Amino acid sequence: TVVVSVCVPYATLVTALAVGARTTDLSPSPGIGLLAGLSVGVVAATAGAVRGSGLTRALWDQLPDSVQVPVTAAGVGLAVITGVAVLLLVLSLATHLGTERRLLLAQDGAVAQITVVSLCLLLLPNAVAWGIGYIVGPGFAMGVGTSVNAAGAHVGTMPAVPLVGAVPHGGSPWLVAACAASVVAAGVVVALLIISREPHGLPAQLVHAGGAAAVAGTVTALVTGLSGGSVGPGRMAAVGPSPWQAGLAVAVGVGVVATLSLLVWWWIGVRPGDPPGPLGRR
């Protein structure tokens, strides 16, 4: 009842706004507005209803370990990558303060400047999602035929928005190494959590690692897909990370590192209480 009472009017309002905003130059899709409104309403209302009724822990405890362990591990791994993405955004904003200030002062009047700053603040979560795409390899686009990743940046004319001024140029071997190390760290953390939660041996641990990689990749694809899209006509019709590339990169990177970490852990036999590994050491 709560979910329906929230998502139906929410979707109706979004659809009505999409219809009312249509002009000769701007054509929001009412159908996409309806689906987006329903999706956001269902997810948010369901989460709120479950939490408000105090059933979160009870429902989670009823899930089998085959679900709990991969989901928890994926969440921890994504938290590592997201934390690095936030750090990358902060450093990039601090490095390009001069450019950002010039772009802000170029706006005509205080009202325009306040509006642009507000827009940039609203887009910070999108920027973090773009940072995830940047860290895991594929990077993101700033228009059709453009690419921004740790290896370098190929962009043309971009919108004169201060947040855009913080787009990194890339090309530094140290930056590439740091991004790769972030993915490795995420995979290692996933493996360590699986080891602590799964006492039934290597085969079950490897299955959980595969499940965690699939969950992490799927969530990454959804988040990066929602963070980008079309922001205008022409070359600005493609902005943001590629969802399938970012999701695949996270799934493969986290999965491979976690699997190798579990195999190494088993090989050296370092788990307390386990029989000695092939090297005869605990």
PDB file of C-alpha atoms in Angstrom:
ATOM      1  CA  THR A   1       0.000   0.000   0.000  1.00  0.00           C
ATOM      2  CA  VAL A   2       2.775   2.407   0.880  1.00  0.00           C
ATOM      3  CA  VAL A   3       4.689   1.652  -2.313  1.00  0.00           C
ATOM      4  CA  VAL A   4       1.654   2.154  -4.553  1.00  0.00           C
ATOM      5  CA  SER A   5       0.589   5.345  -2.771  1.00  0.00           C
ATOM      6  CA  VAL A   6       4.060   6.821  -3.320  1.00  0.00           C
ATOM      7  CA  CYS A   7       5.142   5.596  -6.763  1.00  0.00           C
ATOM      8  CA  VAL A   8       1.877   6.229  -8.666  1.00  0.00           C
ATOM      9  CA  PRO A   9       1.583   9.982  -7.936  1.00  0.00           C
ATOM     10  CA  TYR A  10       5.358  10.340  -8.268  1.00  0.00           C
ATOM     11  CA  ALA A  11       5.343   8.762 -11.728  1.00  0.00           C
ATOM     12  CA  THR A  12       2.272  10.788 -12.701  1.00  0.00           C
ATOM     13  CA  LEU A  13       3.948  14.045 -11.698  1.00  0.00           C
ATOM     14  CA  VAL A  14       7.158  13.230 -13.596  1.00  0.00           C
ATOM     15  CA  THR A  15       5.166  12.293 -16.706  1.00  0.00           C
ATOM     16  CA  ALA A  16       3.115  15.492 -16.495  1.00  0.00           C
ATOM     17  CA  LEU A  17       6.299  17.564 -16.193  1.00  0.00           C
ATOM     18  CA  ALA A  18       7.782  15.798 -19.212  1.00  0.00           C
ATOM     19  CA  VAL A  19       4.675  16.578 -21.256  1.00  0.00           C
ATOM     20  CA  GLY A  20       4.504  20.183 -20.067  1.00  0.00           C
ATOM     21  CA  ALA A  21       8.172  20.842 -20.792  1.00  0.00           C
ATOM     22  CA  ARG A  22       7.999  19.861 -24.466  1.00  0.00           C
ATOM     23  CA  THR A  23       8.931  22.643 -26.883  1.00  0.00           C
ATOM     24  CA  THR A  24      10.109  22.791 -30.471  1.00  0.00           C
ATOM     25  CA  ASP A  25      13.733  22.521 -29.279  1.00  0.00           C
ATOM     26  CA  LEU A  26      13.283  20.322 -26.198  1.00  0.00           C
ATOM     27  CA  SER A  27      11.372  17.046 -26.209  1.00  0.00           C
ATOM     28  CA  PRO A  28      11.454  15.056 -22.970  1.00  0.00           C
ATOM     29  CA  SER A  29      10.014  11.567 -23.377  1.00  0.00           C
ATOM     30  CA  PRO A  30       6.795  11.064 -21.347  1.00  0.00           C
ATOM     31  CA  GLY A  31       7.259   7.290 -21.586  1.00  0.00           C
ATOM     32  CA  ILE A  32      10.752   7.401 -20.108  1.00  0.00           C
ATOM     33  CA  GLY A  33       9.491   9.855 -17.504  1.00  0.00           C
ATOM     34  CA  LEU A  34       6.773   7.396 -16.508  1.00  0.00           C
ATOM     35  CA  LEU A  35       9.191   4.469 -16.247  1.00  0.00           C
ATOM     36  CA  ALA A  36      11.784   6.536 -14.407  1.00  0.00           C
ATOM     37  CA  GLY A  37       9.184   7.857 -11.957  1.00  0.00           C
ATOM     38  CA  LEU A  38       7.864   4.356 -11.292  1.00  0.00           C
ATOM     39  CA  SER A  39      11.379   2.973 -10.813  1.00  0.00           C
ATOM     40  CA  VAL A  40      12.501   5.651  -8.388  1.00  0.00           C
ATOM     41  CA  GLY A  41       9.178   5.560  -6.551  1.00  0.00           C
ATOM     42  CA  VAL A  42       9.144   1.767  -6.175  1.00  0.00           C
ATOM     43  CA  VAL A  43      12.757   1.516  -5.012  1.00  0.00           C
ATOM     44  CA  ALA A  44      12.591   4.449  -2.598  1.00  0.00           C
ATOM     45  CA  ALA A  45       9.162   3.606  -1.190  1.00  0.00           C
ATOM     46  CA  THR A  46      10.033  -0.067  -0.739  1.00  0.00           C
ATOM     47  CA  ALA A  47      13.253   0.792   1.061  1.00  0.00           C
ATOM     48  CA  GLY A  48      11.457   3.309   3.265  1.00  0.00           C
ATOM     49  CA  ALA A  49       8.566   0.965   4.054  1.00  0.00           C
ATOM     50  CA  VAL A  50      10.854  -1.930   4.968  1.00  0.00           C
ATOM     51  CA  ARG A  51      13.077   0.259   7.120  1.00  0.00           C
ATOM     52  CA  GLY A  52      10.165   2.099   8.735  1.00  0.00           C
ATOM     53  CA  SER A  53       8.447  -1.150   9.688  1.00  0.00           C
ATOM     54  CA  GLY A  54      11.620  -2.463  11.323  1.00  0.00           C
ATOM     55  CA  LEU A  55      11.820  -5.499   9.027  1.00  0.00           C
ATOM     56  CA  THR A  56      15.232  -4.769   7.495  1.00  0.00           C
ATOM     57  CA  ARG A  57      17.246  -7.007   9.804  1.00  0.00           C
ATOM     58  CA  ALA A  58      14.600  -9.724   9.900  1.00  0.00           C
ATOM     59  CA  LEU A  59      14.391  -9.950   6.110  1.00  0.00           C
ATOM     60  CA  TRP A  60      18.159  -9.883   5.726  1.00  0.00           C
ATOM     61  CA  ASP A  61      18.639 -12.655   8.293  1.00  0.00           C
ATOM     62  CA  GLN A  62      16.240 -14.896   6.368  1.00  0.00           C
ATOM     63  CA  LEU A  63      18.396 -14.770   3.256  1.00  0.00           C
ATOM     64  CA  PRO A  64      20.755 -17.748   2.785  1.00  0.00           C
ATOM     65  CA  ASP A  65      24.515 -17.360   3.008  1.00  0.00           C
ATOM     66  CA  SER A  66      24.698 -17.884  -0.750  1.00  0.00           C
ATOM     67  CA  VAL A  67      23.018 -14.468  -1.090  1.00  0.00           C
ATOM     68  CA  GLN A  68      24.273 -12.624   1.984  1.00  0.00           C
ATOM     69  CA  VAL A  69      27.974 -13.293   1.466  1.00  0.00           C
ATOM     70  CA  PRO A  70      28.243 -12.227  -2.218  1.00  0.00           C
ATOM     71  CA  VAL A  71      26.041  -9.163  -1.712  1.00  0.00           C
ATOM     72  CA  THR A  72      27.986  -8.051   1.360  1.00  0.00           C
ATOM     73  CA  ALA A  73      31.314  -8.659  -0.349  1.00  0.00           C
ATOM     74  CA  ALA A  74      30.198  -6.765  -3.445  1.00  0.00           C
ATOM     75  CA  GLY A  75      29.085  -3.850  -1.289  1.00  0.00           C
ATOM     76  CA  VAL A  76      32.444  -3.680   0.472  1.00  0.00           C
ATOM     77  CA  GLY A  77      34.352  -3.896  -2.811  1.00  0.00           C
ATOM     78  CA  LEU A  78      32.260  -1.151  -4.390  1.00  0.00           C
ATOM     79  CA  ALA A  79      32.719   0.970  -1.266  1.00  0.00           C
ATOM     80  CA  VAL A  80      36.495   0.825  -1.835  1.00  0.00           C
ATOM     81  CA  ILE A  81      36.192   1.887  -5.487  1.00  0.00           C
ATOM     82  CA  THR A  82      33.619   4.584  -4.666  1.00  0.00           C
ATOM     83  CA  GLY A  83      35.816   5.962  -1.904  1.00  0.00           C
ATOM     84  CA  VAL A  84      38.706   6.278  -4.340  1.00  0.00           C
ATOM     85  CA  ALA A  85      36.358   7.950  -6.855  1.00  0.00           C
ATOM     86  CA  VAL A  86      35.361  10.522  -4.226  1.00  0.00           C
ATOM     87  CA  LEU A  87      39.021  11.169  -3.420  1.00  0.00           C
ATOM     88  CA  LEU A  88      39.798  11.526  -7.116  1.00  0.00           C
ATOM     89  CA  LEU A  89      36.965  14.055  -7.525  1.00  0.00           C
ATOM     90  CA  VAL A  90      38.156  16.117  -4.546  1.00  0.00           C
ATOM     91  CA  LEU A  91      41.743  16.173  -5.810  1.00  0.00           C
ATOM     92  CA  SER A  92      40.652  17.077  -9.329  1.00  0.00           C
ATOM     93  CA  LEU A  93      38.455  19.920  -8.056  1.00  0.00           C
ATOM     94  CA  ALA A  94      41.326  21.222  -5.944  1.00  0.00           C
ATOM     95  CA  THR A  95      43.828  20.953  -8.805  1.00  0.00           C
ATOM     96  CA  HIS A  96      41.680  22.892 -11.277  1.00  0.00           C
ATOM     97  CA  LEU A  97      40.491  25.685  -8.967  1.00  0.00           C
ATOM     98  CA  GLY A  98      41.764  28.393 -11.326  1.00  0.00           C
ATOM     99  CA  THR A  99      39.846  27.025 -14.315  1.00  0.00           C
ATOM    100  CA  GLU A 100      36.703  26.519 -12.251  1.00  0.00           C
ATOM    101  CA  ARG A 101      36.877  30.099 -10.945  1.00  0.00           C
ATOM    102  CA  ARG A 102      37.228  31.516 -14.465  1.00  0.00           C
ATOM    103  CA  LEU A 103      34.257  29.504 -15.711  1.00  0.00           C
ATOM    104  CA  LEU A 104      32.163  30.675 -12.767  1.00  0.00           C
ATOM    105  CA  LEU A 105      33.058  34.360 -13.185  1.00  0.00           C
ATOM    106  CA  ALA A 106      32.249  34.083 -16.890  1.00  0.00           C
ATOM    107  CA  GLN A 107      28.567  33.663 -15.979  1.00  0.00           C
ATOM    108  CA  ASP A 108      26.491  36.797 -16.458  1.00  0.00           C
ATOM    109  CA  GLY A 109      25.445  38.085 -13.042  1.00  0.00           C
ATOM    110  CA  ALA A 110      25.095  36.742  -9.505  1.00  0.00           C
ATOM    111  CA  VAL A 111      21.842  34.884 -10.229  1.00  0.00           C
ATOM    112  CA  ALA A 112      23.468  32.941 -13.052  1.00  0.00           C
ATOM    113  CA  GLN A 113      26.484  32.161 -10.893  1.00  0.00           C
ATOM    114  CA  ILE A 114      24.322  30.875  -8.027  1.00  0.00           C
ATOM    115  CA  THR A 115      22.328  28.767 -10.467  1.00  0.00           C
ATOM    116  CA  VAL A 116      25.473  27.239 -11.971  1.00  0.00           C
ATOM    117  CA  VAL A 117      26.948  26.483  -8.534  1.00  0.00           C
ATOM    118  CA  SER A 118      23.678  24.826  -7.494  1.00  0.00           C
ATOM    119  CA  LEU A 119      23.714  22.750 -10.669  1.00  0.00           C
ATOM    120  CA  CYS A 120      27.286  21.635 -10.004  1.00  0.00           C
ATOM    121  CA  LEU A 121      26.390  20.586  -6.457  1.00  0.00           C
ATOM    122  CA  LEU A 122      23.468  18.537  -7.767  1.00  0.00           C
ATOM    123  CA  LEU A 123      25.766  16.835 -10.276  1.00  0.00           C
ATOM    124  CA  LEU A 124      28.399  15.771  -7.731  1.00  0.00           C
ATOM    125  CA  PRO A 125      26.904  12.241  -7.381  1.00  0.00           C
ATOM    126  CA  ASN A 126      27.053  11.938 -11.179  1.00  0.00           C
ATOM    127  CA  ALA A 127      30.683  13.033 -11.071  1.00  0.00           C
ATOM    128  CA  VAL A 128      31.459  10.303  -8.514  1.00  0.00           C
ATOM    129  CA  ALA A 129      29.853   7.708 -10.811  1.00  0.00           C
ATOM    130  CA  TRP A 130      31.964   9.031 -13.695  1.00  0.00           C
ATOM    131  CA  GLY A 131      34.981   8.678 -11.421  1.00  0.00           C
ATOM    132  CA  ILE A 132      34.153   4.995 -10.999  1.00  0.00           C
ATOM    133  CA  GLY A 133      34.207   4.587 -14.778  1.00  0.00           C
ATOM    134  CA  TYR A 134      37.510   6.465 -14.853  1.00  0.00           C
ATOM    135  CA  ILE A 135      39.104   4.264 -12.185  1.00  0.00           C
ATOM    136  CA  VAL A 136      38.069   0.894 -13.590  1.00  0.00           C
ATOM    137  CA  GLY A 137      39.369   1.690 -17.081  1.00  0.00           C
ATOM    138  CA  PRO A 138      36.756   2.614 -19.696  1.00  0.00           C
ATOM    139  CA  GLY A 139      36.513   6.214 -18.481  1.00  0.00           C
ATOM    140  CA  PHE A 140      33.677   8.436 -19.641  1.00  0.00           C
ATOM    141  CA  ALA A 141      32.628  10.547 -22.597  1.00  0.00           C
ATOM    142  CA  MET A 142      32.172  14.318 -22.731  1.00  0.00           C
ATOM    143  CA  GLY A 143      30.348  14.200 -26.052  1.00  0.00           C
ATOM    144  CA  VAL A 144      30.126  12.019 -29.111  1.00  0.00           C
ATOM    145  CA  GLY A 145      33.563  10.766 -30.183  1.00  0.00           C
ATOM    146  CA  THR A 146      35.296  11.874 -26.960  1.00  0.00           C
ATOM    147  CA  SER A 147      36.996   9.881 -24.235  1.00  0.00           C
ATOM    148  CA  VAL A 148      38.407  10.657 -20.795  1.00  0.00           C
ATOM    149  CA  ASN A 149      40.320   7.927 -18.963  1.00  0.00           C
ATOM    150  CA  ALA A 150      43.465   7.492 -16.893  1.00  0.00           C
ATOM    151  CA  ALA A 151      45.583   6.961 -20.001  1.00  0.00           C
ATOM    152  CA  GLY A 152      44.605  10.302 -21.524  1.00  0.00           C
ATOM    153  CA  ALA A 153      41.789  12.608 -22.563  1.00  0.00           C
ATOM    154  CA  HIS A 154      40.399  13.332 -26.019  1.00  0.00           C
ATOM    155  CA  VAL A 155      37.715  16.025 -25.806  1.00  0.00           C
ATOM    156  CA  GLY A 156      36.489  18.900 -27.900  1.00  0.00           C
ATOM    157  CA  THR A 157      34.503  21.951 -26.861  1.00  0.00           C
ATOM    158  CA  MET A 158      32.784  21.364 -23.520  1.00  0.00           C
ATOM    159  CA  PRO A 159      30.048  23.255 -21.631  1.00  0.00           C
ATOM    160  CA  ALA A 160      31.359  26.269 -19.707  1.00  0.00           C
ATOM    161  CA  VAL A 161      30.432  24.842 -16.309  1.00  0.00           C
ATOM    162  CA  PRO A 162      32.873  24.923 -13.356  1.00  0.00           C
ATOM    163  CA  LEU A 163      32.434  21.203 -12.636  1.00  0.00           C
ATOM    164  CA  VAL A 164      33.418  20.398 -16.225  1.00  0.00           C
ATOM    165  CA  GLY A 165      36.611  22.368 -15.648  1.00  0.00           C
ATOM    166  CA  ALA A 166      37.707  19.665 -13.201  1.00  0.00           C
ATOM    167  CA  VAL A 167      37.768  16.957 -15.883  1.00  0.00           C
ATOM    168  CA  PRO A 168      41.203  15.291 -15.514  1.00  0.00           C
ATOM    169  CA  HIS A 169      43.587  15.223 -18.447  1.00  0.00           C
ATOM    170  CA  GLY A 170      45.123  11.843 -17.536  1.00  0.00           C
ATOM    171  CA  GLY A 171      48.180  10.397 -19.205  1.00  0.00           C
ATOM    172  CA  SER A 172      50.234   9.936 -16.005  1.00  0.00           C
ATOM    173  CA  PRO A 173      51.679   6.441 -15.372  1.00  0.00           C
ATOM    174  CA  TRP A 174      51.234   7.062 -11.655  1.00  0.00           C
ATOM    175  CA  LEU A 175      47.542   7.769 -12.157  1.00  0.00           C
ATOM    176  CA  VAL A 176      47.094   4.583 -14.197  1.00  0.00           C
ATOM    177  CA  ALA A 177      48.880   2.609 -11.483  1.00  0.00           C
ATOM    178  CA  ALA A 178      46.764   4.183  -8.744  1.00  0.00           C
ATOM    179  CA  CYS A 179      43.526   3.326 -10.570  1.00  0.00           C
ATOM    180  CA  ALA A 180      44.671  -0.256 -11.116  1.00  0.00           C
ATOM    181  CA  ALA A 181      45.696  -0.529  -7.466  1.00  0.00           C
ATOM    182  CA  SER A 182      42.205   0.599  -6.429  1.00  0.00           C
ATOM    183  CA  VAL A 183      40.582  -2.259  -8.343  1.00  0.00           C
ATOM    184  CA  VAL A 184      43.119  -4.709  -6.900  1.00  0.00           C
ATOM    185  CA  ALA A 185      42.411  -3.447  -3.386  1.00  0.00           C
ATOM    186  CA  ALA A 186      38.678  -3.890  -3.943  1.00  0.00           C
ATOM    187  CA  GLY A 187      39.192  -7.477  -5.095  1.00  0.00           C
ATOM    188  CA  VAL A 188      41.431  -8.296  -2.132  1.00  0.00           C
ATOM    189  CA  VAL A 189      38.900  -6.841   0.309  1.00  0.00           C
ATOM    190  CA  VAL A 190      36.158  -8.930  -1.313  1.00  0.00           C
ATOM    191  CA  ALA A 191      38.282 -12.068  -0.883  1.00  0.00           C
ATOM    192  CA  LEU A 192      39.061 -11.303   2.761  1.00  0.00           C
ATOM    193  CA  LEU A 193      35.393 -10.786   3.580  1.00  0.00           C
ATOM    194  CA  ILE A 194      34.446 -14.037   1.858  1.00  0.00           C
ATOM    195  CA  ILE A 195      37.142 -15.891   3.803  1.00  0.00           C
ATOM    196  CA  SER A 196      35.815 -14.500   7.086  1.00  0.00           C
ATOM    197  CA  ARG A 197      32.191 -15.381   6.260  1.00  0.00           C
ATOM    198  CA  GLU A 198      32.571 -18.710   4.426  1.00  0.00           C
ATOM    199  CA  PRO A 199      34.162 -21.542   6.468  1.00  0.00           C
ATOM    200  CA  HIS A 200      33.212 -24.359   4.095  1.00  0.00           C
ATOM    201  CA  GLY A 201      36.312 -24.441   1.926  1.00  0.00           C
ATOM    202  CA  LEU A 202      37.698 -23.114  -1.316  1.00  0.00           C
ATOM    203  CA  PRO A 203      34.980 -24.241  -3.793  1.00  0.00           C
ATOM    204  CA  ALA A 204      32.236 -22.391  -1.919  1.00  0.00           C
ATOM    205  CA  GLN A 205      34.495 -19.349  -1.554  1.00  0.00           C
ATOM    206  CA  LEU A 206      35.143 -19.255  -5.299  1.00  0.00           C
ATOM    207  CA  VAL A 207      31.407 -19.435  -5.996  1.00  0.00           C
ATOM    208  CA  HIS A 208      30.838 -16.504  -3.631  1.00  0.00           C
ATOM    209  CA  ALA A 209      33.620 -14.563  -5.365  1.00  0.00           C
ATOM    210  CA  GLY A 210      31.923 -15.073  -8.712  1.00  0.00           C
ATOM    211  CA  GLY A 211      28.600 -13.978  -7.249  1.00  0.00           C
ATOM    212  CA  ALA A 212      30.165 -10.888  -5.668  1.00  0.00           C
ATOM    213  CA  ALA A 213      31.784  -9.941  -8.978  1.00  0.00           C
ATOM    214  CA  ALA A 214      28.452 -10.307 -10.800  1.00  0.00           C
ATOM    215  CA  VAL A 215      26.617  -8.196  -8.214  1.00  0.00           C
ATOM    216  CA  ALA A 216      29.313  -5.503  -8.229  1.00  0.00           C
ATOM    217  CA  GLY A 217      29.322  -5.357 -12.028  1.00  0.00           C
ATOM    218  CA  THR A 218      25.528  -5.149 -12.236  1.00  0.00           C
ATOM    219  CA  VAL A 219      25.308  -2.367  -9.651  1.00  0.00           C
ATOM    220  CA  THR A 220      28.098  -0.457 -11.383  1.00  0.00           C
ATOM    221  CA  ALA A 221      26.324  -0.728 -14.739  1.00  0.00           C
ATOM    222  CA  LEU A 222      23.072   0.559 -13.235  1.00  0.00           C
ATOM    223  CA  VAL A 223      24.712   3.455 -11.390  1.00  0.00           C
ATOM    224  CA  THR A 224      26.882   4.591 -14.290  1.00  0.00           C
ATOM    225  CA  GLY A 225      23.966   4.207 -16.692  1.00  0.00           C
ATOM    226  CA  LEU A 226      21.807   6.481 -14.550  1.00  0.00           C
ATOM    227  CA  SER A 227      24.629   9.021 -14.195  1.00  0.00           C
ATOM    228  CA  GLY A 228      25.004   9.731 -17.925  1.00  0.00           C
ATOM    229  CA  GLY A 229      23.002  10.045 -21.095  1.00  0.00           C
ATOM    230  CA  SER A 230      22.096  12.886 -23.377  1.00  0.00           C
ATOM    231  CA  VAL A 231      22.426  16.444 -22.081  1.00  0.00           C
ATOM    232  CA  GLY A 232      21.761  18.228 -25.357  1.00  0.00           C
ATOM    233  CA  PRO A 233      21.589  17.952 -29.122  1.00  0.00           C
ATOM    234  CA  GLY A 234      24.427  17.092 -31.469  1.00  0.00           C
ATOM    235  CA  ARG A 235      27.712  16.010 -29.927  1.00  0.00           C
ATOM    236  CA  MET A 236      26.359  16.316 -26.362  1.00  0.00           C
ATOM    237  CA  ALA A 237      23.966  13.435 -26.999  1.00  0.00           C
ATOM    238  CA  ALA A 238      26.458  11.045 -25.362  1.00  0.00           C
ATOM    239  CA  VAL A 239      27.856  12.035 -21.967  1.00  0.00           C
ATOM    240  CA  GLY A 240      29.078   9.841 -19.140  1.00  0.00           C
ATOM    241  CA  PRO A 241      30.483   6.320 -18.776  1.00  0.00           C
ATOM    242  CA  SER A 242      29.412   3.349 -20.873  1.00  0.00           C
ATOM    243  CA  PRO A 243      27.292   1.239 -18.473  1.00  0.00           C
ATOM    244  CA  TRP A 244      28.190  -2.128 -19.955  1.00  0.00           C
ATOM    245  CA  GLN A 245      31.902  -1.314 -20.219  1.00  0.00           C
ATOM    246  CA  ALA A 246      32.121  -0.013 -16.643  1.00  0.00           C
ATOM    247  CA  GLY A 247      30.072  -2.908 -15.286  1.00  0.00           C
ATOM    248  CA  LEU A 248      32.118  -5.493 -17.170  1.00  0.00           C
ATOM    249  CA  ALA A 249      35.389  -3.904 -16.053  1.00  0.00           C
ATOM    250  CA  VAL A 250      34.333  -4.026 -12.392  1.00  0.00           C
ATOM    251  CA  ALA A 251      33.022  -7.587 -12.655  1.00  0.00           C
ATOM    252  CA  VAL A 252      36.162  -8.875 -14.364  1.00  0.00           C
ATOM    253  CA  GLY A 253      38.632  -6.883 -12.262  1.00  0.00           C
ATOM    254  CA  VAL A 254      37.063  -7.653  -8.893  1.00  0.00           C
ATOM    255  CA  GLY A 255      36.312 -11.254  -9.839  1.00  0.00           C
ATOM    256  CA  VAL A 256      39.798 -12.066 -11.103  1.00  0.00           C
ATOM    257  CA  VAL A 257      41.597 -10.416  -8.170  1.00  0.00           C
ATOM    258  CA  ALA A 258      39.270 -11.987  -5.594  1.00  0.00           C
ATOM    259  CA  THR A 259      39.681 -15.425  -7.174  1.00  0.00           C
ATOM    260  CA  LEU A 260      43.470 -15.157  -7.271  1.00  0.00           C
ATOM    261  CA  SER A 261      43.512 -13.907  -3.681  1.00  0.00           C
ATOM    262  CA  LEU A 262      41.437 -16.888  -2.531  1.00  0.00           C
ATOM    263  CA  LEU A 263      43.710 -19.308  -4.387  1.00  0.00           C
ATOM    264  CA  VAL A 264      46.831 -17.748  -2.851  1.00  0.00           C
ATOM    265  CA  TRP A 265      45.207 -17.792   0.589  1.00  0.00           C
ATOM    266  CA  TRP A 266      44.394 -21.487   0.183  1.00  0.00           C
ATOM    267  CA  TRP A 267      47.843 -22.272  -1.215  1.00  0.00           C
ATOM    268  CA  ILE A 268      49.764 -20.857   1.724  1.00  0.00           C
ATOM    269  CA  GLY A 269      47.234 -22.231   4.249  1.00  0.00           C
ATOM    270  CA  VAL A 270      47.116 -19.152   6.475  1.00  0.00           C
ATOM    271  CA  ARG A 271      43.574 -19.588   7.810  1.00  0.00           C
ATOM    272  CA  PRO A 272      43.561 -20.402  11.538  1.00  0.00           C
ATOM    273  CA  GLY A 273      42.153 -23.840  12.274  1.00  0.00           C
ATOM    274  CA  ASP A 274      42.455 -25.099   8.686  1.00  0.00           C
ATOM    275  CA  PRO A 275      44.683 -28.045   7.697  1.00  0.00           C
ATOM    276  CA  PRO A 276      48.094 -27.011   6.389  1.00  0.00           C
ATOM    277  CA  GLY A 277      48.090 -25.872   2.763  1.00  0.00           C
ATOM    278  CA  PRO A 278      50.238 -27.328  -0.009  1.00  0.00           C
ATOM    279  CA  LEU A 279      53.279 -25.498   1.364  1.00  0.00           C
ATOM    280  CA  GLY A 280      52.786 -27.111   4.754  1.00  0.00           C
ATOM    281  CA  ARG A 281      52.276 -23.778   6.551  1.00  0.00           C
ATOM    282  CA  ARG A 282      49.302 -22.393   8.408  1.00  0.00           C
TER     283      ARG A 282
END
